[in-house]
Short mmCIF file of C-alpha atoms in Angstrom, two decimals:
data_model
loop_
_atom_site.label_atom_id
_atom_site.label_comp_id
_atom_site.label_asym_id
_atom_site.label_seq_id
_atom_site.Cartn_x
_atom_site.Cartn_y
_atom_site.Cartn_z
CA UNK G 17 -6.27 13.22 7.92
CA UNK G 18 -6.04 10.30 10.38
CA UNK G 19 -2.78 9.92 12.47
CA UNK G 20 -1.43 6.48 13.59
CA UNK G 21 1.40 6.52 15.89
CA UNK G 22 4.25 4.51 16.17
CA UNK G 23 2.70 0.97 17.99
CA UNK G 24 5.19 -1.36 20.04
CA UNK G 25 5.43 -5.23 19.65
CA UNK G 26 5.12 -5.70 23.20
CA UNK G 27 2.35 -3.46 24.23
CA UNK G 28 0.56 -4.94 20.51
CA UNK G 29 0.38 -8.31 22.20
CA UNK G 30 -2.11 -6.78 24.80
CA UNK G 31 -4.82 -5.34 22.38
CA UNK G 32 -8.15 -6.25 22.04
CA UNK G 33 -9.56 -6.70 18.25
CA UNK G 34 -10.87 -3.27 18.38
CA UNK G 35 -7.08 -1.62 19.07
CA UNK G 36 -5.71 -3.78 16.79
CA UNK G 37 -8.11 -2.69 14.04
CA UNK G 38 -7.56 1.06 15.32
CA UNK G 39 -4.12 0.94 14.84
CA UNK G 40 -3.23 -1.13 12.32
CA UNK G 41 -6.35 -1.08 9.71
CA UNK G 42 -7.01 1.51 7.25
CA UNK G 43 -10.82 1.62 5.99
CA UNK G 44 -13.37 3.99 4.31
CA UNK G 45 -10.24 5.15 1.97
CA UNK G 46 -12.48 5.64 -0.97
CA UNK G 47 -15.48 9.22 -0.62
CA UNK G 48 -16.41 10.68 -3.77
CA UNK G 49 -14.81 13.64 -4.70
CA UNK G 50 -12.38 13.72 -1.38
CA UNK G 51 -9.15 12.78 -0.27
CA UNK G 52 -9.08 10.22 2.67
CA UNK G 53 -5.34 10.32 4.17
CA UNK G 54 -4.00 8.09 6.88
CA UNK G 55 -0.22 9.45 7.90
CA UNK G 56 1.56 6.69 9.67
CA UNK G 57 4.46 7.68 12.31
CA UNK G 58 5.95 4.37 11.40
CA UNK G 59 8.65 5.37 8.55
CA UNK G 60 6.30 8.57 8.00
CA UNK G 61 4.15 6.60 5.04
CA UNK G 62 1.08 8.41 3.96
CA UNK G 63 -1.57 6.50 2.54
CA UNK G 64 -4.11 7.64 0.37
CA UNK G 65 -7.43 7.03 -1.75
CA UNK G 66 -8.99 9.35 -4.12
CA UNK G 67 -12.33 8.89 -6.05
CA UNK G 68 -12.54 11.78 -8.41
CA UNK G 69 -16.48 11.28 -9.54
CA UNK G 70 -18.09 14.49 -10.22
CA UNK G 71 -14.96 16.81 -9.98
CA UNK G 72 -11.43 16.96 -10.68
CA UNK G 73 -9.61 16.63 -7.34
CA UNK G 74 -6.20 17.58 -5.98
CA UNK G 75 -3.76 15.57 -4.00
CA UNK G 76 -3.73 18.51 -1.56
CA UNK G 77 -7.54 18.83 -1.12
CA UNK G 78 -8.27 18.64 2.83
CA UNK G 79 -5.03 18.47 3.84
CA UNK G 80 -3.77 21.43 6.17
CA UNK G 81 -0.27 20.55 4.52
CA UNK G 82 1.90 23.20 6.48
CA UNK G 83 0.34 21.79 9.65
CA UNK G 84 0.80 18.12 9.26
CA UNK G 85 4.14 18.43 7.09
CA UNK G 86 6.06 21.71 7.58
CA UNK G 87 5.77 22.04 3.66
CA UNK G 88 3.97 24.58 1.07
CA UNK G 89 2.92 21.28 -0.67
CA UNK G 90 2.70 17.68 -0.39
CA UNK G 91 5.43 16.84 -2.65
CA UNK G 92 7.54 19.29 -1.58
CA UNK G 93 9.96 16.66 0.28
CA UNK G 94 7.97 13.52 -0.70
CA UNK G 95 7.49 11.12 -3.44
CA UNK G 96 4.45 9.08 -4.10
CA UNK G 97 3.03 5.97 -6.25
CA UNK G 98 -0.45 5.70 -7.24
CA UNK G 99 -2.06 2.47 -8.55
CA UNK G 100 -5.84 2.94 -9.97
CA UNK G 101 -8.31 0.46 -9.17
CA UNK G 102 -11.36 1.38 -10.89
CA UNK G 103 -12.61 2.65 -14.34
CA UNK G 104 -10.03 4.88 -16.68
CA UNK G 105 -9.38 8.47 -15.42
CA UNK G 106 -6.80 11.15 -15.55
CA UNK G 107 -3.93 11.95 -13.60
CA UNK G 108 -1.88 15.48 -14.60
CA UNK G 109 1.33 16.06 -13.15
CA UNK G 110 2.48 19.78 -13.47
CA UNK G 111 -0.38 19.72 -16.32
CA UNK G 112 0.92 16.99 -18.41
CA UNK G 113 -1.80 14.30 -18.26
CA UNK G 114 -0.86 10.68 -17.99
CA UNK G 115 -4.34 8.48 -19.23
CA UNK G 116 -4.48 4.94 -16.58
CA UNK G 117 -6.44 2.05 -16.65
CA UNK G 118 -7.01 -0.24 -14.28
CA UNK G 119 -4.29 -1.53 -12.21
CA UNK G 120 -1.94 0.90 -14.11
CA UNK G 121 0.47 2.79 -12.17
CA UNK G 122 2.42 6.08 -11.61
CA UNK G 123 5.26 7.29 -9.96
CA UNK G 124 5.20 11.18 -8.90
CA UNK G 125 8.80 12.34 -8.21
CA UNK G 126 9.52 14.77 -5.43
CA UNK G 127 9.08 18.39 -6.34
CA UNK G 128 5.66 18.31 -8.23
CA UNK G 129 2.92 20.79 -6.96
CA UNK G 130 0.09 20.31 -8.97
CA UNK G 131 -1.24 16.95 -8.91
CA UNK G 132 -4.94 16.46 -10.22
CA UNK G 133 -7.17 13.18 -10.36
CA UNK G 134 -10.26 12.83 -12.42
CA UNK G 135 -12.09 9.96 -14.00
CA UNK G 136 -13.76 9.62 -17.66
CA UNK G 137 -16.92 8.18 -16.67
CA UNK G 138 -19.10 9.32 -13.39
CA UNK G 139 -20.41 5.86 -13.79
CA UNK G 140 -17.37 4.39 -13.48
CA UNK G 141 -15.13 6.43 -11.51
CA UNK G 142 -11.21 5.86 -11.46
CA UNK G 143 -9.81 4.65 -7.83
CA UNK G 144 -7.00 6.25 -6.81
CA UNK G 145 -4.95 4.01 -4.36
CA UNK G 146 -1.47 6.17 -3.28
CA UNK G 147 1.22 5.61 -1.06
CA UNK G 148 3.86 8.33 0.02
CA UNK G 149 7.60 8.27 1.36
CA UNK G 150 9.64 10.95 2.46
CA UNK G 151 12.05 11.61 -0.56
CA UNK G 152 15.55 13.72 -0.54
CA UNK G 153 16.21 13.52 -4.17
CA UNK G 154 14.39 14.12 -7.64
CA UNK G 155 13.61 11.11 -9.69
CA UNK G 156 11.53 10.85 -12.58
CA UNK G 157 7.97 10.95 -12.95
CA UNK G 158 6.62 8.41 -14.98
CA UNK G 159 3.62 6.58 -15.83
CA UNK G 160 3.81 2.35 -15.63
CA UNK G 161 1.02 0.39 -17.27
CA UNK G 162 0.33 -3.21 -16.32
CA UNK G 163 1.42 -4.67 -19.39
CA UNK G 164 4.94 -2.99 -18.59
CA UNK G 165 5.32 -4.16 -14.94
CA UNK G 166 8.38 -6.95 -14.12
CA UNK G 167 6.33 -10.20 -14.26
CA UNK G 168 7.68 -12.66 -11.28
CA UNK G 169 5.42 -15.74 -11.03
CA UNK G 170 5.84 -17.31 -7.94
CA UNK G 171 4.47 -20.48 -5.93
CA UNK G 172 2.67 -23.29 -5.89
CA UNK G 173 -1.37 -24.97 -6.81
CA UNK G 174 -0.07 -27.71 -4.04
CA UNK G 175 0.76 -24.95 -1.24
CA UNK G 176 -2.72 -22.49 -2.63
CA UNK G 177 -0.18 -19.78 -3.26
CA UNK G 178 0.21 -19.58 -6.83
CA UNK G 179 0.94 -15.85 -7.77
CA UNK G 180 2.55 -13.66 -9.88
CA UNK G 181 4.45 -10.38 -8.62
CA UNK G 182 3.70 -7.30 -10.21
CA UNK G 183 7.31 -4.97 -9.65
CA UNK G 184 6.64 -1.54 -11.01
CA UNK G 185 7.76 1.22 -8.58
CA UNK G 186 11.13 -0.85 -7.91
CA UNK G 187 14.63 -0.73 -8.55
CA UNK G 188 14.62 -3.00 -12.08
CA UNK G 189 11.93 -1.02 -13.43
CA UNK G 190 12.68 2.85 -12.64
CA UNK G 191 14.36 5.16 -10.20
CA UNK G 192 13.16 6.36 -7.05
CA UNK G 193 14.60 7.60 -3.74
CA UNK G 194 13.09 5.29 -1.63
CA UNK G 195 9.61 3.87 -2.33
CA UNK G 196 9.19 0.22 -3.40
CA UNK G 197 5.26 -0.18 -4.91
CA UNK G 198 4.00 -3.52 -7.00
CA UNK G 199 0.98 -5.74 -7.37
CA UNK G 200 0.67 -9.26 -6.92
CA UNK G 201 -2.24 -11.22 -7.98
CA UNK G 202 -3.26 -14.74 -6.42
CA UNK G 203 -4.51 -17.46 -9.48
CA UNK G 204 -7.77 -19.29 -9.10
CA UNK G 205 -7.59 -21.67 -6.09
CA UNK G 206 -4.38 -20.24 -4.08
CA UNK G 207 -5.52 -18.09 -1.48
CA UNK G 208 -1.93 -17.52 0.66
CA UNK G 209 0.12 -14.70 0.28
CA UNK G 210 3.44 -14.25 1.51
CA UNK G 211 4.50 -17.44 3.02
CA UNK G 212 6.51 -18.68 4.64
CA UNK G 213 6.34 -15.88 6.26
CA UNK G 214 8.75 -13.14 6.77
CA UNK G 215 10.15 -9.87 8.85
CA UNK G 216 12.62 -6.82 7.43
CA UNK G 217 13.96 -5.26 10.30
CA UNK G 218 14.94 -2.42 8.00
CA UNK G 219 11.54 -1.11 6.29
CA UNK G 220 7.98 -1.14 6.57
CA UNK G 221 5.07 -2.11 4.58
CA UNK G 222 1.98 -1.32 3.72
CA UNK G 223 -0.85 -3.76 2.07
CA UNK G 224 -4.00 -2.80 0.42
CA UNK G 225 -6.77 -5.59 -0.80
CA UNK G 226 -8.88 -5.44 -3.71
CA UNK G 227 -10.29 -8.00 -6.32
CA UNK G 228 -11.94 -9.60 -3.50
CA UNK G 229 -15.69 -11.12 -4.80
CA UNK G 230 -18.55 -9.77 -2.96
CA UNK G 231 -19.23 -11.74 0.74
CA UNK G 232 -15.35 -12.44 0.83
CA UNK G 233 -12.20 -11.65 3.43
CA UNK G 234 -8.96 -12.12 3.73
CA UNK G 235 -7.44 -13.11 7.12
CA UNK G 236 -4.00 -10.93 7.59
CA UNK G 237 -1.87 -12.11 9.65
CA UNK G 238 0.25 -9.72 12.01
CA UNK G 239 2.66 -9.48 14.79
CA UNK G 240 5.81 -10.83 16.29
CA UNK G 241 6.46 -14.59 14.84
CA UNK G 242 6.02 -16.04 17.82
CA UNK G 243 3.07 -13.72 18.69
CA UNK G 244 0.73 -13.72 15.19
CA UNK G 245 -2.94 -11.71 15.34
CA UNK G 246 -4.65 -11.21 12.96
CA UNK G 247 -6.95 -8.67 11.14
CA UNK G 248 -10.11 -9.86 9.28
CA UNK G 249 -10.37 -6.99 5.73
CA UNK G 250 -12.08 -6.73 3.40
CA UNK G 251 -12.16 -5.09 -0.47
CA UNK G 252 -9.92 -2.07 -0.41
CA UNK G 253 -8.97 -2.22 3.01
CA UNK G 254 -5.63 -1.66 3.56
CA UNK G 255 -3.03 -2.67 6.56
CA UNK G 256 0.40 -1.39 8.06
CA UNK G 257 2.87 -3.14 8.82
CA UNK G 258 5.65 -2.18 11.06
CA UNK G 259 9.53 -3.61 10.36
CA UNK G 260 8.75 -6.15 13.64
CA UNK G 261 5.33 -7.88 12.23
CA UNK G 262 4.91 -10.50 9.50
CA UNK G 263 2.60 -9.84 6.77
CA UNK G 264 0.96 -12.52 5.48
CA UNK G 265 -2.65 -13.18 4.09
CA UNK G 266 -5.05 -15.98 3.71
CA UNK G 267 -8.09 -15.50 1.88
CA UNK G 268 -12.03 -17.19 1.20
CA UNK G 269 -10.94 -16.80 -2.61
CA UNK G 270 -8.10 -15.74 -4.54
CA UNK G 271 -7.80 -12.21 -4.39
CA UNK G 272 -5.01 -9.32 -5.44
CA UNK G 273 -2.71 -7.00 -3.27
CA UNK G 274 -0.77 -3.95 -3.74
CA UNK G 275 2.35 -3.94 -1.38
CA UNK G 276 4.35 -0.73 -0.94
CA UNK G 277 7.63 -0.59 1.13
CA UNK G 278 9.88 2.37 2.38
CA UNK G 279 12.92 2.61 4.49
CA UNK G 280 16.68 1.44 4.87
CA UNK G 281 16.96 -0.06 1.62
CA UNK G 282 15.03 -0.99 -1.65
CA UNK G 283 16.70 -4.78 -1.83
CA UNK G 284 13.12 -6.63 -2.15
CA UNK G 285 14.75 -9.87 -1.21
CA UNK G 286 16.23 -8.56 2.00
CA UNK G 287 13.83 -10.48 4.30
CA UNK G 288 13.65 -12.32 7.39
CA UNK G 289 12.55 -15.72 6.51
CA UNK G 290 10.52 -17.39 9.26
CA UNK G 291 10.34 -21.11 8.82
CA UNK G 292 7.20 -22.18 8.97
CA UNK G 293 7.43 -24.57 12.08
CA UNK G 294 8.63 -21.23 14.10
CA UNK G 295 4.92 -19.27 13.79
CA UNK G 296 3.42 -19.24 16.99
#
């Protein structure tokens, strides 16, 4: 499991591209047959990819999960989402199986202990792409297909941001104790995400990219408002974002994103609105 530790804005302004990747950059989340964990200190988000090819694999495979949570499992005081990302597979929750597709989704309540990924076809694995929040109450477990997500289309073709906003783990849709997950997916020709940019003091974020054609990035853009970086990622990498950066995205093509938020709240419009002449 890789650690990241809690990062300050100021001390962010001095890194070089290779700290700010270090820190802030998640890669190499997807090893056949493994879990690949990055625990981030900032709101205590766990990130996760899982790509079940030859065997059926468990949440808690690798993980020394007394050391690095203080728990007899992973879900012991923690929730988690899942989105999947590749070919059909196989999650099982306390044994009951839940089928996915791609960019289906499911929300594991606090409390389960046997949590098991597999996919149908070795040839075609399923991609596992989870994100974990502490959790102090039980919600219910339940399995969110893309057809069933809260369609938001949102945008422009004159500002290349025309999107729509996939809500599934989120407040309109189901229960949870704290995570927010959806999936937003730029049209052909918009290639901006998230602007006019924006800040919530009160909860961090976490982006992953994916649906991005072969030989194509996406420029994130980071820090303070009047102190932007930005990271250069690429298909499946994913970024965190403390409560003091933006997070905002241009890409070479249109591309999709999975966002997932935990913290103070779960208001998705509580935001910080930066006007656009205010970006430094």
């Amino acid at each position: 499991m890789d650690i990241r530790y809690s990062a300050n804005p100021i001390d962010t302004q001095r890194y070089t591209t290779e700290e700010l990747r270090d820190e802030f950059l998640i890669t190499d989340l997807y090893v056949a047959d493994q879990v690949q964990a990055v625990y981030s200190h900032v709101d205590r988000m766990v990130v996760l990819g899982i790509l079940p090819v030859k065997e059926t694999v468990s949440i808690d495979k690798g993980m020394d999960i007394m050391k690095r949570f203080g728990t007899t499992f992973f879900l012991e005081r923690r929730e988690v989402g899942f989105f999947n990302l590749g070919g059909s597979g196989v999650c099982t929750v306390d044994g009951k199986a839940y089928a996915m597709g791609l960019r289906d989704c499911i929300y594991i309540a606090k409390g389960a202990k046997e949590v098991m990924f597999k996919s149908d076809n070795a040839d075609d694995p399923a991609r596992f792409y989870g994100v974990s929040a502490p959790a102090h109450k039980t919600c219910e477990t339940k399995l969110l297909t893309i057809a069933e997500a809260a369609k938001v289309p949102v945008g422009s073709v004159e500002t290349s941001n025309k999107r729509v906003i996939n809500q599934f783990i989120h407040p309109d849709v189901l229960e949870t104790c704290q995570l927010l997950m959806g999936l937003t997916e730029l049209e052909t020709g918009s290639v901006w995400n998230t602007m006019p940019a924006h800040t919530h003091e009160r909860r961090m974020e976490v982006y992953t990219y994916f649906n991005l054609p072969e030989e194509q990035v996406v420029f994130h853009l980071m820090g303070e408002p009047q102190e932007t970086r930005h990271l250069v990622v690429q298909n499946f990498d994913a970024v965190i974002s403390p409560s003091w950066s933006i997070h905002s995205g241009c890409g070479t093509s249109n591309y999709s994103f999975i966002w997932a938020m935990g913290g103070e709240n779960q208001a998705f419009t509580d935001m910080d609105v930066i006007p656009m002449l205010d970006l430094q």
